[in-house]
Coordinates of C-alpha atoms in Angstrom, one line a residue:
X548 CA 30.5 1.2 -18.7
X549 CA 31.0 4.9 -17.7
X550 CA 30.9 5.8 -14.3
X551 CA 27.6 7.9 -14.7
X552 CA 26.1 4.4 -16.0
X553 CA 27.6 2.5 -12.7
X554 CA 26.0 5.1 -10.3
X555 CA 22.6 5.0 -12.1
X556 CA 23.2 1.1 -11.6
X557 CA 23.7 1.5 -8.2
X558 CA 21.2 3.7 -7.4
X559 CA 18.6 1.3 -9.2
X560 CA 19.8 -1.7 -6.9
X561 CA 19.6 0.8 -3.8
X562 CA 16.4 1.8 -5.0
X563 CA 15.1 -1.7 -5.6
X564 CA 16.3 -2.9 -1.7
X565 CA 15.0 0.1 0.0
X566 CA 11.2 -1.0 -2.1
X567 CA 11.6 -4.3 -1.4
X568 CA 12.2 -3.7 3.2
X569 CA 9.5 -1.2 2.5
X570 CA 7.2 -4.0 1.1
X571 CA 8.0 -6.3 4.3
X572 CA 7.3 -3.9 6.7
X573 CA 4.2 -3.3 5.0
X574 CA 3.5 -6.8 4.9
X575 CA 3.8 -6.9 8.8
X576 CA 1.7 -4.4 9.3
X577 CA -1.5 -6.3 9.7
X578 CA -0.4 -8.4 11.7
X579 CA 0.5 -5.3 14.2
X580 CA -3.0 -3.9 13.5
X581 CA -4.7 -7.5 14.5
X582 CA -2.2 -7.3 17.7
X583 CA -3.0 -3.7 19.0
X584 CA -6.5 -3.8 18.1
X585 CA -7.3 -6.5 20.6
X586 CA -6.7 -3.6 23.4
X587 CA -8.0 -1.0 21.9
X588 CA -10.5 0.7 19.3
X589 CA -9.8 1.7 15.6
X590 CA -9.9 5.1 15.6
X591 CA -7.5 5.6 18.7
X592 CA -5.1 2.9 16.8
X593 CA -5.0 5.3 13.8
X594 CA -4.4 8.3 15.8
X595 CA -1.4 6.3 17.8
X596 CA -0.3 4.9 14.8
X597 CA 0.6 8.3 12.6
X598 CA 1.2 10.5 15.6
X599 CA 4.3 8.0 16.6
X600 CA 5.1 8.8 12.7
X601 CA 5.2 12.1 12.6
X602 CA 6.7 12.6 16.1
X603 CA 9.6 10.4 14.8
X604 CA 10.0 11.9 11.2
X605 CA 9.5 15.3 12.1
X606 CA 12.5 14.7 15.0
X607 CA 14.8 13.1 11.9
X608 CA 14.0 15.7 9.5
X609 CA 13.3 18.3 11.4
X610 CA 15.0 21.0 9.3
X611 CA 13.2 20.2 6.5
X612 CA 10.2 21.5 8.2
X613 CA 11.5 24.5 8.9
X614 CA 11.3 25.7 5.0
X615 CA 8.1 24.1 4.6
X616 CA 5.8 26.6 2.2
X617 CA 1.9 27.4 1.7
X618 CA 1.6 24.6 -1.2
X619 CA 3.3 21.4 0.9
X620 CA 1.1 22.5 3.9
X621 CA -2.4 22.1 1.1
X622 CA -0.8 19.0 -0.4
X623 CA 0.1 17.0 2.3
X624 CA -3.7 18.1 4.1
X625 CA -5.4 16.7 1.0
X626 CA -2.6 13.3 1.2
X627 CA -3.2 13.4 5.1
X628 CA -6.9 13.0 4.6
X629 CA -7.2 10.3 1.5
X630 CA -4.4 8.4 3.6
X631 CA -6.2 8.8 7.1
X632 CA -9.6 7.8 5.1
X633 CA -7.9 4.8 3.6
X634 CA -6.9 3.6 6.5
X635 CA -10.6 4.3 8.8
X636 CA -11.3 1.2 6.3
X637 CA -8.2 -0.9 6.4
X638 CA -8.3 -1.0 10.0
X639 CA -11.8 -1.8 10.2
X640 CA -11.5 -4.3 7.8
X641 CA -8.4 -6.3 9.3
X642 CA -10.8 -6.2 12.6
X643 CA -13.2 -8.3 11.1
X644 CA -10.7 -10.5 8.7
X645 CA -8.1 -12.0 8.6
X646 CA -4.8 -10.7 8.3
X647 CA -3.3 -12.7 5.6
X648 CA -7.0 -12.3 3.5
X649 CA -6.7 -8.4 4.4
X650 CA -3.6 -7.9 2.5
X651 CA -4.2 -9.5 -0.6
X652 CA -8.0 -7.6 -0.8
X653 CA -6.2 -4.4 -0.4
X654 CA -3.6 -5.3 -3.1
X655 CA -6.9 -4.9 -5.8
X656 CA -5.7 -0.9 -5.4
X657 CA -2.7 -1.7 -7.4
X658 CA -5.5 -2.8 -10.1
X659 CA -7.9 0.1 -9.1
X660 CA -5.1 3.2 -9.8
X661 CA -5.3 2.1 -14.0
X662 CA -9.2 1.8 -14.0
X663 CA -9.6 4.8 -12.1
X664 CA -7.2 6.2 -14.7
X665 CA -8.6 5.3 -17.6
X666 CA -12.0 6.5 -16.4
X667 CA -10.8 10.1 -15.5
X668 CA -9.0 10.1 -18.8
X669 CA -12.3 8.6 -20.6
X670 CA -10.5 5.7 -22.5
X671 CA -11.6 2.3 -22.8
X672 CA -9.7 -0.2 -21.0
X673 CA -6.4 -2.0 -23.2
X674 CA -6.4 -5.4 -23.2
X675 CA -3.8 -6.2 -20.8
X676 CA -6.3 -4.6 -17.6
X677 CA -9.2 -6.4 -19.0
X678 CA -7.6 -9.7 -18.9
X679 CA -6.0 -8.5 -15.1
X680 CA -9.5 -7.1 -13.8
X681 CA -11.2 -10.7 -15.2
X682 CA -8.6 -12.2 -13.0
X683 CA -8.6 -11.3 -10.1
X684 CA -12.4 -10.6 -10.1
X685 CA -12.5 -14.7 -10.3
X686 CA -9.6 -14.8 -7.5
X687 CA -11.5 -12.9 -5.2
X688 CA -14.5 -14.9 -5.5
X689 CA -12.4 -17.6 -4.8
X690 CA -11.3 -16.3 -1.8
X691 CA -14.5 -14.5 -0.1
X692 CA -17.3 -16.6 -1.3
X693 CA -16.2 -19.5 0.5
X694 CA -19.2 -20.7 2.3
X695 CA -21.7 -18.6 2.7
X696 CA -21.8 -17.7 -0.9
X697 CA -22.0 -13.7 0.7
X698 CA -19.1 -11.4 0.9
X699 CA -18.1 -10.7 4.8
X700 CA -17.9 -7.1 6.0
X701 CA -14.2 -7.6 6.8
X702 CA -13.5 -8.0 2.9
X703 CA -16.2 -5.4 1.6
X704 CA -14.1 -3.0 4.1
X705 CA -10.9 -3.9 2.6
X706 CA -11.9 -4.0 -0.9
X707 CA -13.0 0.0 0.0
X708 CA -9.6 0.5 1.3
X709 CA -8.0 -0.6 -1.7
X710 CA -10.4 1.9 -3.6
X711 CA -9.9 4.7 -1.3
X712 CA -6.0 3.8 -1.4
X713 CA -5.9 3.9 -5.0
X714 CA -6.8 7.6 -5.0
X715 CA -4.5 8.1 -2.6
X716 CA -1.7 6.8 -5.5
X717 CA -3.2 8.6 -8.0
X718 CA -3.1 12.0 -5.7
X719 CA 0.3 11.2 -4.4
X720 CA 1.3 10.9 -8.0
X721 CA -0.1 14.5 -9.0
X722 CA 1.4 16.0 -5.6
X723 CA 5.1 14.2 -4.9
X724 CA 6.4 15.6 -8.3
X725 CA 5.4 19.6 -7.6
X726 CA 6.7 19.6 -3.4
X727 CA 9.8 18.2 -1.8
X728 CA 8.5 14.5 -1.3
X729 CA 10.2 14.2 2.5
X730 CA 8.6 17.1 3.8
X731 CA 5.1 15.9 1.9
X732 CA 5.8 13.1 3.7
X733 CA 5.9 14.5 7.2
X734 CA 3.3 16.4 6.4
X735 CA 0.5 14.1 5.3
X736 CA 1.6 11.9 8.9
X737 CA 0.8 15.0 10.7
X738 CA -2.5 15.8 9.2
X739 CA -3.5 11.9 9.1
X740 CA -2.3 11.6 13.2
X741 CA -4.6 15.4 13.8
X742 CA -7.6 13.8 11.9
X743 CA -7.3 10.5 13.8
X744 CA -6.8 12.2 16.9
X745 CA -9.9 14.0 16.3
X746 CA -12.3 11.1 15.2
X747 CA -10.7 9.3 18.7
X748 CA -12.2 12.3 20.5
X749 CA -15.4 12.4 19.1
X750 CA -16.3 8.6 18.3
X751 CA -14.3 6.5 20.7
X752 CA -12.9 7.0 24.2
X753 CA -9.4 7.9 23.5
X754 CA -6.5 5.9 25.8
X755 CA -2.9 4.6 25.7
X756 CA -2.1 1.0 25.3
X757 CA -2.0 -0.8 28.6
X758 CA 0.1 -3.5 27.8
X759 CA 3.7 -4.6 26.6
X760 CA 2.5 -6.6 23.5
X761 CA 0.0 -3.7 22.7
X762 CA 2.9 -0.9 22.9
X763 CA 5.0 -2.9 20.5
X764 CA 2.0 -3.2 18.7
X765 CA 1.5 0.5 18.3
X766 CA 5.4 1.5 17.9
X767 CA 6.0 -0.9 15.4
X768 CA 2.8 0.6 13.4
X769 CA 4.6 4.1 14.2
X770 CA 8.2 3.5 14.1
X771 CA 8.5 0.9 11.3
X772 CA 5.0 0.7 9.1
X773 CA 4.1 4.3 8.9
X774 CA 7.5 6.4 9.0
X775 CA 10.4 3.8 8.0
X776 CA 7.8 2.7 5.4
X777 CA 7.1 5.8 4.2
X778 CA 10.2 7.5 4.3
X779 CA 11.9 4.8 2.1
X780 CA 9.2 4.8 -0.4
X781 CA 10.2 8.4 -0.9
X782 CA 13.6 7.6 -0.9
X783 CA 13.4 4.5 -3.6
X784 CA 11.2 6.3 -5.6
X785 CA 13.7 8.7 -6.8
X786 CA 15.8 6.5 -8.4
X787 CA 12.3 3.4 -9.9
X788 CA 9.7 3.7 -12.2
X789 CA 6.4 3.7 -10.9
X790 CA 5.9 0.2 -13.0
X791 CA 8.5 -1.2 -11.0
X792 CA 8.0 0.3 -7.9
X793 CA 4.2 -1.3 -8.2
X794 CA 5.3 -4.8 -8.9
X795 CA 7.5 -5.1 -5.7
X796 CA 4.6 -3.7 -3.6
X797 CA 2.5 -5.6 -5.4
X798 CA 4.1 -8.9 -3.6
X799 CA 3.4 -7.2 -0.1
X800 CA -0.1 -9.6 0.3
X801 CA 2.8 -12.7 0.4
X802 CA 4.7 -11.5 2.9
X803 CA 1.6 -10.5 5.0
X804 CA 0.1 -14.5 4.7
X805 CA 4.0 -15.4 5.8
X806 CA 3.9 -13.7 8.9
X807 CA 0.1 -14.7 9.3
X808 CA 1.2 -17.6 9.0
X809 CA 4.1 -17.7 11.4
X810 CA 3.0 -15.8 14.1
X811 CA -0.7 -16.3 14.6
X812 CA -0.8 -19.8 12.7
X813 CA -3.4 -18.5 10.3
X814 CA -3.9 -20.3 7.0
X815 CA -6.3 -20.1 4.2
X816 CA -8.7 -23.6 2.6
X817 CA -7.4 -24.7 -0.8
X818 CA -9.7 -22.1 -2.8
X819 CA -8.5 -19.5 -0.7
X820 CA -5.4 -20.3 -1.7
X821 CA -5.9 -20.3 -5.8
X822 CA -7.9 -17.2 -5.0
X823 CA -5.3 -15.6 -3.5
X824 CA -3.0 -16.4 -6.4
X825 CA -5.1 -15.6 -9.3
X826 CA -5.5 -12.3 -7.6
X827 CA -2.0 -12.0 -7.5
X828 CA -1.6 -13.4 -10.6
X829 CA -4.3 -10.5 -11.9
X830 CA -1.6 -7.8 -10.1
X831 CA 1.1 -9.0 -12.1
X832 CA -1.0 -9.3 -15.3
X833 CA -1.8 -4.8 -14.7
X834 CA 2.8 -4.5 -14.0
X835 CA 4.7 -7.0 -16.2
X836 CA 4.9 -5.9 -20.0
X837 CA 6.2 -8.6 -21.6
X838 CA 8.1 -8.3 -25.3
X839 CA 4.9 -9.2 -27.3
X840 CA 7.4 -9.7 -30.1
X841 CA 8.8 -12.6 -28.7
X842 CA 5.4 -14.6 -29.5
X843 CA 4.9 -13.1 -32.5
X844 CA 5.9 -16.1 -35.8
X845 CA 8.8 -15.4 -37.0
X846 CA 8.6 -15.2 -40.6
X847 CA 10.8 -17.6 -42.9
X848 CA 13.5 -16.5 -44.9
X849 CA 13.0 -16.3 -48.9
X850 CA 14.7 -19.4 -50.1

């Protein structure tokens, strides 16, 4: 192994750790939203939550704003707006679910970004989505037609958010490879904090939080969800594939029923359970290729 092959190596592993915190802090971040939302409204959450980013990535990296161009400022306005409409419905939707049910809902985008490709690209769907889309179609019945037989407004709202995310993805994806992807970055936070702020203004009654648990609340939205997230997903993706960059985001939903679990006690009935893992298991399906060859019969030598 040369040492160009060792540093790729290294870079991969880096690459792979810096996903993988990303996808934890992610996974805590509904339970954050739950916590700061019980003092204060949804809007004025969203506006807290991405002007705290910005402030503290634009502080980090201020010198990379200092060069930023005409065609960053566009981009990251058009991110900024998919990302602060994504998350109008994710935090309306963890309001009125709960948090361990919100993040596997909002996983379906990793599912949504291939359909909505294939339908901008006017293909029929392969095999492997079909099977994926069957899936966890049956998991989420599984886990929102519980009782009632009707789909609750909390889950209709995050199954919009994982729409709405998924164009994100698919815009990010055009964007991140045509600007520098940190100052993007920054960007987009600014623009999502200035259309949040805005919405608080004219929707809500804007205020600060008024007490400790809501302040840590709202920084470790800021601080940890929105920027550190962020910023290493920019970072990591540099040096992964988008495949595998998906399929260790795409266990972020686990780690969101573990703290769930831990810190507010919240569980889910046995068929929320197998709902929750054929959906995952429907995730999976749309990331992991698997050598087909391997199950193909091997034919017998000529005697």
């Amino acid at each position: 192994m040369n040492g160009v092959q060792g540093n790729q190596i290294q870079a991969s592993r880096r690459a792979d750790v810096q996903m993988l915190l990303a996808t934890v802090i992610w996974g805590s971040s509904y339970l954050f939203m739950k916590s700061g939302l019980a003092s204060m409204q949804e809007l004025n959450l969203i506006a807290l939550r991405f002007g705290i980013a910005f402030v503290a990535a634009g502080i980090l990296f201020h010198h990379r704003l200092r060069s930023v161009d005409r065609g960053t400022l566009l981009a990251g306005g058009v991110l900024g707006t998919a990302l602060f409409a994504a998350f109008v419905f994710i935090t309306y939707g963890v309001q009125r679910t709960t948090a361990s049910q919100a993040g596997f809902l909002i996983s379906l985008a990793v599912i949504f970004v291939p359909i909505l490709t294939t339908v901008l690209r006017r293909r029929l769907l392969d095999k492997r989505l079909s099977v994926s889309i069957v899936v966890a179609v049956a998991g989420l019945g599984l886990l929102t037609l519980q009782h009632e037989m009707s789909l609750h407004l909390g889950d209709l709202l995050c199954i919009i958010a994982a729409l709405v995310y998924a164009i994100y993805i698919l815009l990010a994806g055009k964007y991140t490879p045509r600007h520098d992807p940190l100052t993007l970055g920054i960007v987009q936070l600014g623009v999502a904090a200035l259309l949040g702020t805005v919405a608080t203004f004219l929707f809500e009654t804007p205020q600060l939080p008024d007490t400790p648990e809501s302040w840590a609340s709202i920084l470790g939205l800021g601080v940890l969800c929105s920027g550190l997230g962020y910023i290493l997903q920019t970072f990591a993706q540099r040096h992964a594939s988008p495949t595998r960059t998906s399929l260790i985001f795409s266990l972020e939903p686990l780690f969101a029923a573990a703290f769930a679990f831990i810190f507010q006690g919240e569980s889910l009935t046995l068929q929320g359970y197998c709902g929750a893992t054929l959906m995952l298991a429907g995730v999976l399906i749309t990331e992991i290729k698997l050598p087909l060859h391997l199950f193909r019969r091997r034919k017998r030598p000529a005697l």
